[in-house]
PDB file of C-alpha atoms in Angstrom:
ATOM      1  CA  MET A   1       8.214   7.808 -19.868  1.00  0.00           C
ATOM      2  CA  PRO A   2       5.124   7.832 -18.037  1.00  0.00           C
ATOM      3  CA  THR A   3       3.094  10.826 -16.957  1.00  0.00           C
ATOM      4  CA  ILE A   4       2.526  12.180 -13.756  1.00  0.00           C
ATOM      5  CA  LEU A   5      -0.011  14.913 -13.118  1.00  0.00           C
ATOM      6  CA  GLN A   6       0.635  17.515 -10.228  1.00  0.00           C
ATOM      7  CA  LYS A   7      -2.041  19.348  -9.042  1.00  0.00           C
ATOM      8  CA  GLY A   8      -1.374  21.123  -5.605  1.00  0.00           C
ATOM      9  CA  ASN A   9       0.665  18.821  -3.453  1.00  0.00           C
ATOM     10  CA  THR A  10      -1.420  15.665  -5.090  1.00  0.00           C
ATOM     11  CA  TYR A  11       0.225  13.869  -7.785  1.00  0.00           C
ATOM     12  CA  PHE A  12      -1.569  11.783 -10.491  1.00  0.00           C
ATOM     13  CA  ALA A  13      -0.124   8.732 -12.794  1.00  0.00           C
ATOM     14  CA  GLN A  14      -1.547   7.636 -15.273  1.00  0.00           C
ATOM     15  CA  LYS A  15      -3.494   4.229 -16.019  1.00  0.00           C
ATOM     16  CA  GLY A  16      -1.834   1.401 -16.572  1.00  0.00           C
ATOM     17  CA  SER A  17       1.592   2.516 -16.711  1.00  0.00           C
ATOM     18  CA  TYR A  18       5.098   1.021 -15.875  1.00  0.00           C
ATOM     19  CA  PHE A  19       7.751   3.026 -13.944  1.00  0.00           C
ATOM     20  CA  GLU A  20      11.303   1.167 -14.288  1.00  0.00           C
ATOM     21  CA  GLY A  21      13.973   1.872 -11.410  1.00  0.00           C
ATOM     22  CA  ASN A  22      12.603   3.094  -8.458  1.00  0.00           C
ATOM     23  CA  VAL A  23      10.384   6.180  -8.427  1.00  0.00           C
ATOM     24  CA  ARG A  24      10.292   9.218  -5.275  1.00  0.00           C
ATOM     25  CA  ILE A  25       7.292  11.593  -5.026  1.00  0.00           C
ATOM     26  CA  ASP A  26       7.574  14.632  -2.624  1.00  0.00           C
ATOM     27  CA  GLY A  27       3.917  14.879  -2.025  1.00  0.00           C
ATOM     28  CA  ASP A  28       0.433  12.722  -1.754  1.00  0.00           C
ATOM     29  CA  PHE A  29       0.324  10.140  -4.462  1.00  0.00           C
ATOM     30  CA  ILE A  30      -2.502   8.864  -6.436  1.00  0.00           C
ATOM     31  CA  VAL A  31      -1.941   6.038  -8.952  1.00  0.00           C
ATOM     32  CA  PRO A  32      -5.118   4.212 -11.023  1.00  0.00           C
ATOM     33  CA  ALA A  33      -5.575   0.831 -11.600  1.00  0.00           C
ATOM     34  CA  HIS A  34      -3.320  -1.350 -13.189  1.00  0.00           C
ATOM     35  CA  THR A  35      -0.192   0.779 -12.679  1.00  0.00           C
ATOM     36  CA  HIS A  36       3.331  -1.148 -11.798  1.00  0.00           C
ATOM     37  CA  PHE A  37       6.483   0.340 -10.026  1.00  0.00           C
ATOM     38  CA  TRP A  38       9.982  -1.791 -11.177  1.00  0.00           C
ATOM     39  CA  GLY A  39      11.210  -0.860  -8.044  1.00  0.00           C
ATOM     40  CA  ARG A  40      11.070   1.180  -5.121  1.00  0.00           C
ATOM     41  CA  LEU A  41       8.194   3.499  -4.310  1.00  0.00           C
ATOM     42  CA  SER A  42       9.105   6.731  -2.151  1.00  0.00           C
ATOM     43  CA  VAL A  43       6.346   8.738  -1.347  1.00  0.00           C
ATOM     44  CA  SER A  44       6.510  11.359   1.362  1.00  0.00           C
ATOM     45  CA  GLY A  45       2.466  11.866   1.650  1.00  0.00           C
ATOM     46  CA  ASN A  46      -0.477   9.557   1.331  1.00  0.00           C
ATOM     47  CA  LEU A  47       0.079   6.969  -1.017  1.00  0.00           C
ATOM     48  CA  GLU A  48      -3.496   5.329  -2.828  1.00  0.00           C
ATOM     49  CA  LEU A  49      -2.092   2.332  -4.716  1.00  0.00           C
ATOM     50  CA  GLY A  50      -4.929   1.260  -7.217  1.00  0.00           C
ATOM     51  CA  PRO A  51      -6.497  -2.309  -7.547  1.00  0.00           C
ATOM     52  CA  ARG A  52      -4.558  -4.512  -9.790  1.00  0.00           C
ATOM     53  CA  SER A  53      -1.378  -2.204  -9.379  1.00  0.00           C
ATOM     54  CA  SER A  54       2.091  -3.799  -8.535  1.00  0.00           C
ATOM     55  CA  VAL A  55       4.993  -2.995  -6.723  1.00  0.00           C
ATOM     56  CA  ALA A  56       8.599  -5.097  -7.603  1.00  0.00           C
ATOM     57  CA  LEU A  57      10.284  -3.520  -4.083  1.00  0.00           C
ATOM     58  CA  ASP A  58       9.387  -1.799  -1.217  1.00  0.00           C
ATOM     59  CA  ILE A  59       6.622   0.951  -0.482  1.00  0.00           C
ATOM     60  CA  ALA A  60       7.716   4.248   1.822  1.00  0.00           C
ATOM     61  CA  CYS A  61       5.127   6.890   3.142  1.00  0.00           C
ATOM     62  CA  TRP A  62       3.486   8.751   5.286  1.00  0.00           C
ATOM     63  CA  SER A  63       0.180   6.474   5.247  1.00  0.00           C
ATOM     64  CA  ALA A  64      -1.020   4.090   2.667  1.00  0.00           C
ATOM     65  CA  ILE A  65      -4.287   2.645   1.172  1.00  0.00           C
ATOM     66  CA  ILE A  66      -2.917  -0.523  -0.510  1.00  0.00           C
ATOM     67  CA  GLY A  67      -5.984  -1.159  -3.650  1.00  0.00           C
ATOM     68  CA  SER A  68      -7.639  -4.540  -3.757  1.00  0.00           C
ATOM     69  CA  GLN A  69      -5.998  -7.259  -5.598  1.00  0.00           C
ATOM     70  CA  CYS A  70      -2.494  -5.599  -5.869  1.00  0.00           C
ATOM     71  CA  ARG A  71       1.081  -7.230  -5.120  1.00  0.00           C
ATOM     72  CA  VAL A  72       3.855  -5.627  -3.477  1.00  0.00           C
ATOM     73  CA  LYS A  73       6.941  -7.412  -3.314  1.00  0.00           C
ATOM     74  CA  GLY A  74       8.419  -5.943  -0.416  1.00  0.00           C
ATOM     75  CA  PRO A  75       7.900  -4.211   2.781  1.00  0.00           C
ATOM     76  CA  VAL A  76       4.968  -1.323   3.242  1.00  0.00           C
ATOM     77  CA  VAL A  77       7.020   0.970   5.769  1.00  0.00           C
ATOM     78  CA  ALA A  78       4.492   4.108   6.759  1.00  0.00           C
ATOM     79  CA  HIS A  79       5.087   6.266   9.581  1.00  0.00           C
ATOM     80  CA  GLY A  80       0.971   6.245   9.907  1.00  0.00           C
ATOM     81  CA  ASP A  81      -2.028   4.035   8.881  1.00  0.00           C
ATOM     82  CA  VAL A  82      -1.939   1.366   6.193  1.00  0.00           C
ATOM     83  CA  THR A  83      -5.147   0.058   4.675  1.00  0.00           C
ATOM     84  CA  VAL A  84      -4.924  -3.275   2.688  1.00  0.00           C
ATOM     85  CA  LEU A  85      -8.339  -4.017   0.950  1.00  0.00           C
ATOM     86  CA  ASP A  86      -9.293  -6.990  -0.424  1.00  0.00           C
ATOM     87  CA  HIS A  87      -7.711  -9.794  -1.850  1.00  0.00           C
ATOM     88  CA  ALA A  88      -3.950  -8.198  -2.083  1.00  0.00           C
ATOM     89  CA  VAL A  89      -0.600  -9.941  -1.683  1.00  0.00           C
ATOM     90  CA  VAL A  90       1.944  -7.283   0.408  1.00  0.00           C
ATOM     91  CA  HIS A  91       5.438  -9.714   1.696  1.00  0.00           C
ATOM     92  CA  SER A  92       4.812  -7.146   5.353  1.00  0.00           C
ATOM     93  CA  ILE A  93       4.005  -4.302   6.657  1.00  0.00           C
ATOM     94  CA  GLN A  94       5.432  -1.699   9.383  1.00  0.00           C
ATOM     95  CA  ALA A  95       3.086   1.155  10.290  1.00  0.00           C
ATOM     96  CA  GLY A  96       3.431   3.991  13.105  1.00  0.00           C
ATOM     97  CA  GLY A  97      -0.277   3.954  13.162  1.00  0.00           C
ATOM     98  CA  LYS A  98      -3.578   1.491  12.833  1.00  0.00           C
ATOM     99  CA  VAL A  99      -3.631  -1.198   9.874  1.00  0.00           C
ATOM    100  CA  ILE A 100      -6.558  -2.430   8.443  1.00  0.00           C
ATOM    101  CA  LEU A 101      -6.515  -5.996   6.743  1.00  0.00           C
ATOM    102  CA  ARG A 102      -9.455  -6.865   4.414  1.00  0.00           C
ATOM    103  CA  PRO A 103     -11.062  -9.994   3.810  1.00  0.00           C
ATOM    104  CA  GLY A 104      -8.714 -12.596   1.689  1.00  0.00           C
ATOM    105  CA  VAL A 105      -5.558 -10.572   1.831  1.00  0.00           C
ATOM    106  CA  THR A 106      -2.315 -12.170   2.134  1.00  0.00           C
ATOM    107  CA  VAL A 107       0.854 -10.741   4.099  1.00  0.00           C
ATOM    108  CA  GLY A 108       3.742 -11.328   5.730  1.00  0.00           C
ATOM    109  CA  ASP A 109       4.603 -10.277   9.201  1.00  0.00           C
ATOM    110  CA  VAL A 110       2.666  -7.010  10.585  1.00  0.00           C
ATOM    111  CA  MET A 111       3.909  -4.454  13.099  1.00  0.00           C
ATOM    112  CA  SER A 112       1.751  -1.744  14.392  1.00  0.00           C
ATOM    113  CA  ALA A 113       2.098   0.882  17.014  1.00  0.00           C
ATOM    114  CA  GLU A 114      -1.564   0.960  17.148  1.00  0.00           C
ATOM    115  CA  THR A 115      -4.112  -1.158  16.762  1.00  0.00           C
ATOM    116  CA  ILE A 116      -4.426  -4.210  13.941  1.00  0.00           C
ATOM    117  CA  PHE A 117      -8.042  -4.416  12.598  1.00  0.00           C
ATOM    118  CA  VAL A 118      -8.781  -7.829  10.622  1.00  0.00           C
ATOM    119  CA  HIS A 119     -11.817  -7.998   8.535  1.00  0.00           C
ATOM    120  CA  GLY A 120     -12.745 -11.915   7.830  1.00  0.00           C
ATOM    121  CA  ARG A 121     -10.776 -14.686   6.775  1.00  0.00           C
ATOM    122  CA  ILE A 122      -6.623 -13.645   5.990  1.00  0.00           C
ATOM    123  CA  LYS A 123      -3.282 -15.074   5.571  1.00  0.00           C
ATOM    124  CA  SER A 124      -0.511 -13.785   7.986  1.00  0.00           C
ATOM    125  CA  GLY A 125       2.245 -14.169   8.859  1.00  0.00           C
ATOM    126  CA  LYS A 126       3.209 -12.668  12.879  1.00  0.00           C
ATOM    127  CA  LEU A 127       0.321  -9.594  13.961  1.00  0.00           C
ATOM    128  CA  THR A 128       2.220  -7.416  16.602  1.00  0.00           C
ATOM    129  CA  GLY A 129       0.088  -4.495  17.973  1.00  0.00           C
ATOM    130  CA  LYS A 130      -0.887  -2.523  20.774  1.00  0.00           C
ATOM    131  CA  ASN A 131      -4.375  -4.190  20.280  1.00  0.00           C
ATOM    132  CA  MET A 132      -5.489  -6.879  17.761  1.00  0.00           C
ATOM    133  CA  LYS A 133      -9.358  -6.758  17.140  1.00  0.00           C
ATOM    134  CA  VAL A 134     -11.340  -9.268  14.624  1.00  0.00           C
ATOM    135  CA  LEU A 135     -14.275  -8.456  13.001  1.00  0.00           C
ATOM    136  CA  GLY A 136     -16.393 -10.889  10.617  1.00  0.00           C
ATOM    137  CA  ASN A 137     -15.929 -14.478   9.867  1.00  0.00           C
TER     138      ASN A 137
END
């Protein structure tokens, strides 16, 4: 069983951990690089998913930063903002806040209650938001 450390309302996973089944965190969750979840990931606070990490099913959280080259095979549902960093692959996004998509991202449909920012070239399904801003090439 991987170790999760707690400091106040923030939880930290160990680098390179593998989590079997579903994981629920009541607070913020900082996940280092190369950490893998083979089920659902539910975080009541903010999620920071480190580079080259993966989630086999869906993510539910308050807000999310999906690290570069991450793989999320299910939808990301967030009450607030979602940022997807370079070359990550995400099934779909539903956000109550703004969505930022960095260069090289591959994502299915994106729904945002606010603005969707696209930096550089991405591959995506339908993008639905209050506003859309495309920056860069």
